[in-house]
Every structure is written in structure tokens, then in C-alpha cells.
Amino acid sequence: MNTRAIIKILLSTLLFLFTASGYAQENKPDQAKYVGGQKCVQCHQSEYRDWQGSHHDQAMQDATPETILGDFNNAHFDYFGVESEFYRMDGQFFVKTDGPDGQLTEYPIAYAFGVYPLQQYLIKFPGGRLQALNIVWDTRSEEEGGQRWYHLYPDEPIKHDDELHWTGLNQNWNFMCADCHSTNLQKNYNSNTDSYDTTWSEIDVSCEACHGPASEHVHWAEAEAKGTAASYHWGEHKGFSLAFDERKGVAWSMNLETGIAKRSEPRTTQKELETCAACHSRRSTAHPNAKPGQPFGDNFHLSLLREPLYHVDGQVDGEVYVYGSFLQSKMYQAGVTCSDCHNPHSLELKADGDQVCAQCHSPAKFAQKSHHMHEPESEGASCVSCHMPEKNFMGVDARNDHSFRVPRPDLSVSLGVPNTCSACHDDQDASWAADKLEQHFGKPEQDHYAWALAAGQSGIPQGEPLLSRLIMDKTQPEIVRATAVTLMPQYLSQESAQLLQMVAQSDEPLMGLALASAAEEIPAQYRQVFTVPLLYDDSRVTRGLAAQSMVGLSMERLPARVKEKYEEGLDVFVHSNQFNADRPESLTNLANFYQQQGMRDAAERYYRRAIEMSPYFTPAFINLSELNRQQGDESAVREVLQEGLAKAPQPAVIHHAMGLSYVREKNMPEALKYLKLAAETEGSSARYLYVYAVALNSNGQAPQAIEVLEKGLERYPADTSLLSTLVSIYDRQGNAKMAEYYRQKLTGRN
């Protein structure tokens, strides 16, 4: 990296040290400001009435007798022997529960968080922190099983020193929850003092959360009332940066033959969807100050369809908040927006039950037993039962999958994914359901993208052609194809390299994001071919990720303009991680960056800070030990790893690193001891099994190595490293029969 770039990064870091959020705030005189919902209600009374009492209106509230729904009448709740008490005193609400030291401590409730089907409570801690209590109130009716206290982790004791304890990093409101429950939320984390000065314009999700700052619109309205609006250019949206006009003048006309309505003109923008997606998506916030109308990828890094968030067929598994599912749907492809089905102010459906579906799907064709195979008016006859199955999150919050998919129990048989038929007909297996659907509708399509994603996630040789075909198929949802891109680097060949070069120059935002996210898996000597075009991507997040993946690579042969784009991307990457320096992941990213620049002291400071912040975060221990390895100090390597072993809840990765340290010192007895621990951990990766087997074989223990590899294949039957190692060992033993057996498995001929 040249001197100019290093100076730029150092100046950027110094700037961060003197600003609370990591960004110098611009205060342009003509910049639109937030004015508050009470200004809006003067003219928009109908919309305001719809909004009042909505979940957005009650997303976060001061703790008052009107807002607190839980039982604070000296109620008690026992959680694995810790008895918490909820009570009122001097007009305030209190909880007495286990604090960060495990001792029962009295805490006043500061805020009510959410309203239905559960309500959490926020408690103030030093340093401007708000922590979300994980004993929560079930606000459903008694008939539904509600009106009770319950714990978000009911099946395991979360003690005070657990990473999921309510007083810890992962239950911190400022980072985890805040920006989606209040309007114009500014996190304002100060890295120097490890403290927050978090602010908001309005405590809840109010008008400007979706419409953007309204000061210029208010000026327009005042000028309009005076008859002077024409004397100033207010923009096409009357002072707002955008208008939600994607449905204006649009009609849906029913195709009587198919029974499905078609939009009168294509939807050409993402304004409404991306405004909603800012909160209704599984994403990380890479940059602050997101405003409606800005491209989603300027501020947010969307999670793609990878485990454990999604099953290989795209069904919801983890908590993903709708958007990633909706992008897979035929509804999205047809031009449907959120407000086609939901009232954007009240958040209620625009019609009751199946009537909302009937807006575009003719009941004469679909609300019939010939279609849904159930008795009319039964639960199975409902559209959502089959096409929007529910999954519970946070114990009681049933959310519908918005991918609107056709049930595929045949994929349950072959790939182990869930299916809605078996969820209801729990006395029958998936094969029964698959047979029933095939008898009624005929054989399902065999080219479902689940096969390609499953092959890629398993790393089987057939994965490359399957993924390639999926990536090139533009009839498939972009989020699906982007997920396939993240799996392709493991198969890098001449053919796949050409395909990824096309992706790098694509104008599809999720494709670029996917390639930038996976770029570090591409061998360093080839990486720039794919990442240089991404430095010019429209998405700020993608540009930062691309630059991050290029750190440490030679820039000598790159044109001056490309070097400038690289430095701009690095600036984006550094600022993003400085903004999120309240998380160990970002601190470790910065440490990695400084390590790659040869700035060892800075790297070590950031690693240590990450460990201090989160003693459970094993990547910081691993990377700090690698920093010591680069200095040739194996004793320091193991000292760091031993420190991590004392704290890590999942030590396999540290055992593995410890084993490799002893391998480097040729201390094979100790190496094998730790490599075995890593390999035998429940759910251990194929990589750990492979390394342990190679070490055994190198130590003259070929039979034991074969045993490890063959047992590993029971869990990872298509793993190429396990198969190729077995071929190699059997070849050396002269066992041609077994070598050929595994060679055929390796090439997919067995």
C-alpha cells in the first residue's frame, strides 16, 4: 500500500477518535431536517389516525402505567433457580433479577419495547447503554396462552457469565435493536470512552421514519398556503426526497384463464420495498444515517440464503424479517409491493384473511377443493396455511414466510427441508405428502434451485455445473442466484472464473454484493480480476467489501485510477468498522486490516480490545495467535489460545489451532491430542477431520487415519478433501480396489 493511502487511513482513524460516531457530521443549511410527527398531523389526519395504536406507534415507549403491559404487582418468575421479582414503587416499575455479577439487583424499567405478541423491557446501564431484559411479557390473551412472564431461552440456563445473558453485548439495545424501533436513531458510540450517546428524533417509528426528513415539505406546505410555493423549486416531491408513487395509476387486471391478475405496467423502482426493507430484513448496518430513498446497499448488508438463516430451498429457518423471503417470490417478480397487501400506516392487511389474496388470485380458480385439496372453510383451505407457513420466534411470535412458495414435500424427502403438508399432517411422513401432491398436480419440477444450493453447500463435485447454470438463469430470483455466487469460489476453474468475471461486471446489486462478500475465498493471485470491477459498483457496501478483500495484494500493476478507487473503498471499509466498533467483529476486522499492513502494535490493540469486549469471540483469539505465529513465537501462540480455551463456549477451532502450533514444532503427540479434540467435537467440520487424518497418516498411523476419514464420510459423504485423502492413502498402500472405489465417489461416478 502506498504512503498516501496509509496517511489517509491514519487520518481517518484520528478523525474517528474525535467524533462520537466515527463520522464528521455535516450541517448543510439547506439539508432537510426532522420535524416530528406532530407537524405531520396538521395536514395528514387520516393517515395519523391509522398510525395511532399501530405496532410502529408502540415500537418503543417510555415506561408508564399506560404503556407497561406486564404484571408488576409483586409478580415472581423462577428461571433455573434465579427468582426475579416485578413490582412498582413510588410510581416507577422495577425488576429485581440477576445482574452482570450474578447477584440479585434492583433495576428501574426505563422503556417498554414492542407491544404484541410480547413486550420487552429496557434497563439503563452505565455508558449510555440500554439492555433488553430477556424475561418478557406475553401480551397475548389468556385463551391464546398469554398474560404470563416467560424467558426467551427457556430450555437452557443463561447465567450471568453467558454470552446471551441480558446484561451482555448481545442483548444491547443500542446496537442490536435501536435503529428499527425509533425515528432518526443515531447510535453515537464513542470508542474512546466505550460509551453511547444515542439519540432519536421520535421514540417510536413515526412518519419521518418512512417518508424521510420533512422540514422542506413543511416549508413547501407553508408556501403553498401563502400562494408563494411557485417562487421556489421544491423538487418533484414537494420537499421530500421521494414519493411512494409506484402504485399510482396502476391497475391489476385478472387473466380469466390463469386466474391470476397482471400489473398494468411493470414496477421499475424499489423505493417502497427498500424503505420497508431497512427494518424488515435480516441485514447488518454498515453505515449510519440511512434515509428513505437512498439505495439499500449504501447502508445495509443484506444476508443471503445461507444456513442457518434459510434452508437450502430458501424457506425461513432463522429470524430473517420478511424481505429476503419476499425477494424469492413470484409476487415480487410480478411487481407486487408491500402496500398492495398491507396498509402502510395501520400495518393491517388491506382485506380479511384470504380476501387479500383474492385481490390478484381468483377465488373461482383457487378457493376450490380442486386446488387446495381440503374441505372449504377448513384451516387447510386457507391460502396462508399452504403458501405462507408460520414459524415461531422469540417463543410466541408466529411469523409467516413471505416467499409464497408451492409446497414441495418431495424436497423434504431428498434434501431434508421442512414442508407445510407434513407440519399439519404430522401423522404422515413427507413421502406420503409428496405422493398426494404428485397424484393431484403431476410430477413437480426437478430443476429446483435447492439442488444447486445443497450441492454447493456440501462441496460435491457436481456443484460447479449446477451453480453455474443457476447463476446464468435470469428467470430465477436474483437473491437465489447471488447465494449461488457465494458458493462458487470453492470450485474456481477456467469456466467458473469466466462466469464470476461476468458477475463482477453485472449491474445486478445482489450479485455484486455476493461476489464481494465471498472474494476472500478466491486465491490471492487471482482475486483482483474479480474485485477491481466491484470497486466501481453502485453499492457503497459492495465497494468496501471488495477493497477489504484486496488488502495485502500488490497494487503495482494497477492503473492510477483503480488505485484511487481502491483507496476510496478502503476508506468506506474502515469507516464502516469504526462505526460498528462497539462489536468484536468490527474490531477484529480492523485488527486484520492493520495486521496486513504490517502495523503489528495497532493490530494487537484491536484484537485485545475485541477480546476484552467479548471474551467468547474466538476469531479474535485465533487471529491474535496468528499474529504471534508470524513472529515465530509458538509459545506466545499457545498462550493466547490457552486463554481462549478458558473462555470459549465452542472450543473446537481453538483446539485445532493449538494442534497446528504443535505440528509446526514437530511435537506430534501433543499435536494429535488437540487435533483429535477438534475433530471429535460434535458437529466438527470436515476440515478438522481432514487435518487430523493427514496428521495421523504423516505420523505413520494410516489405519487410524482411514478410520477417521471413513467415519467423517458418514457426516460429509461428498466432501472432496476426505475422499481424495482416502484415494491417496489407499494408493500408497497398493490397495487399488479401495482407491478406485473412492476415486469413483470423488468423480461422482459411484
PDB file of C-alpha atoms in Angstrom, residues 75 100 112 166 205 333 376 409 412 456 543 594 651 661 665 689 694:
ATOM      1  CA  ALA A  75     -45.032 -10.973  40.430  1.00  0.00           C
ATOM      2  CA  PRO A 100     -23.783  -8.930  35.489  1.00  0.00           C
ATOM      3  CA  ALA A 112     -41.368  -0.614  27.106  1.00  0.00           C
ATOM      4  CA  TRP A 166     -29.423  -9.932  29.300  1.00  0.00           C
ATOM      5  CA  VAL A 205     -41.463   4.622  14.321  1.00  0.00           C
ATOM      6  CA  GLN A 333     -41.311 -10.725  -9.799  1.00  0.00           C
ATOM      7  CA  PRO A 376     -63.993 -25.475   2.315  1.00  0.00           C
ATOM      8  CA  PRO A 409     -42.621 -32.362   0.244  1.00  0.00           C
ATOM      9  CA  SER A 412     -38.203 -32.870   2.196  1.00  0.00           C
ATOM     10  CA  GLY A 456     -22.674 -26.077  -3.284  1.00  0.00           C
ATOM     11  CA  ARG A 543     -17.192  -1.295  -2.759  1.00  0.00           C
ATOM     12  CA  TYR A 594      -3.657  -3.361  10.383  1.00  0.00           C
ATOM     13  CA  PRO A 651     -13.502 -24.612  21.672  1.00  0.00           C
ATOM     14  CA  SER A 661       1.002 -24.972  16.598  1.00  0.00           C
ATOM     15  CA  GLU A 665       7.143 -27.572  16.321  1.00  0.00           C
ATOM     16  CA  LEU A 689     -11.416 -34.286  10.274  1.00  0.00           C
ATOM     17  CA  VAL A 694      -3.465 -36.207   7.469  1.00  0.00           C
TER      18      VAL A 694
END
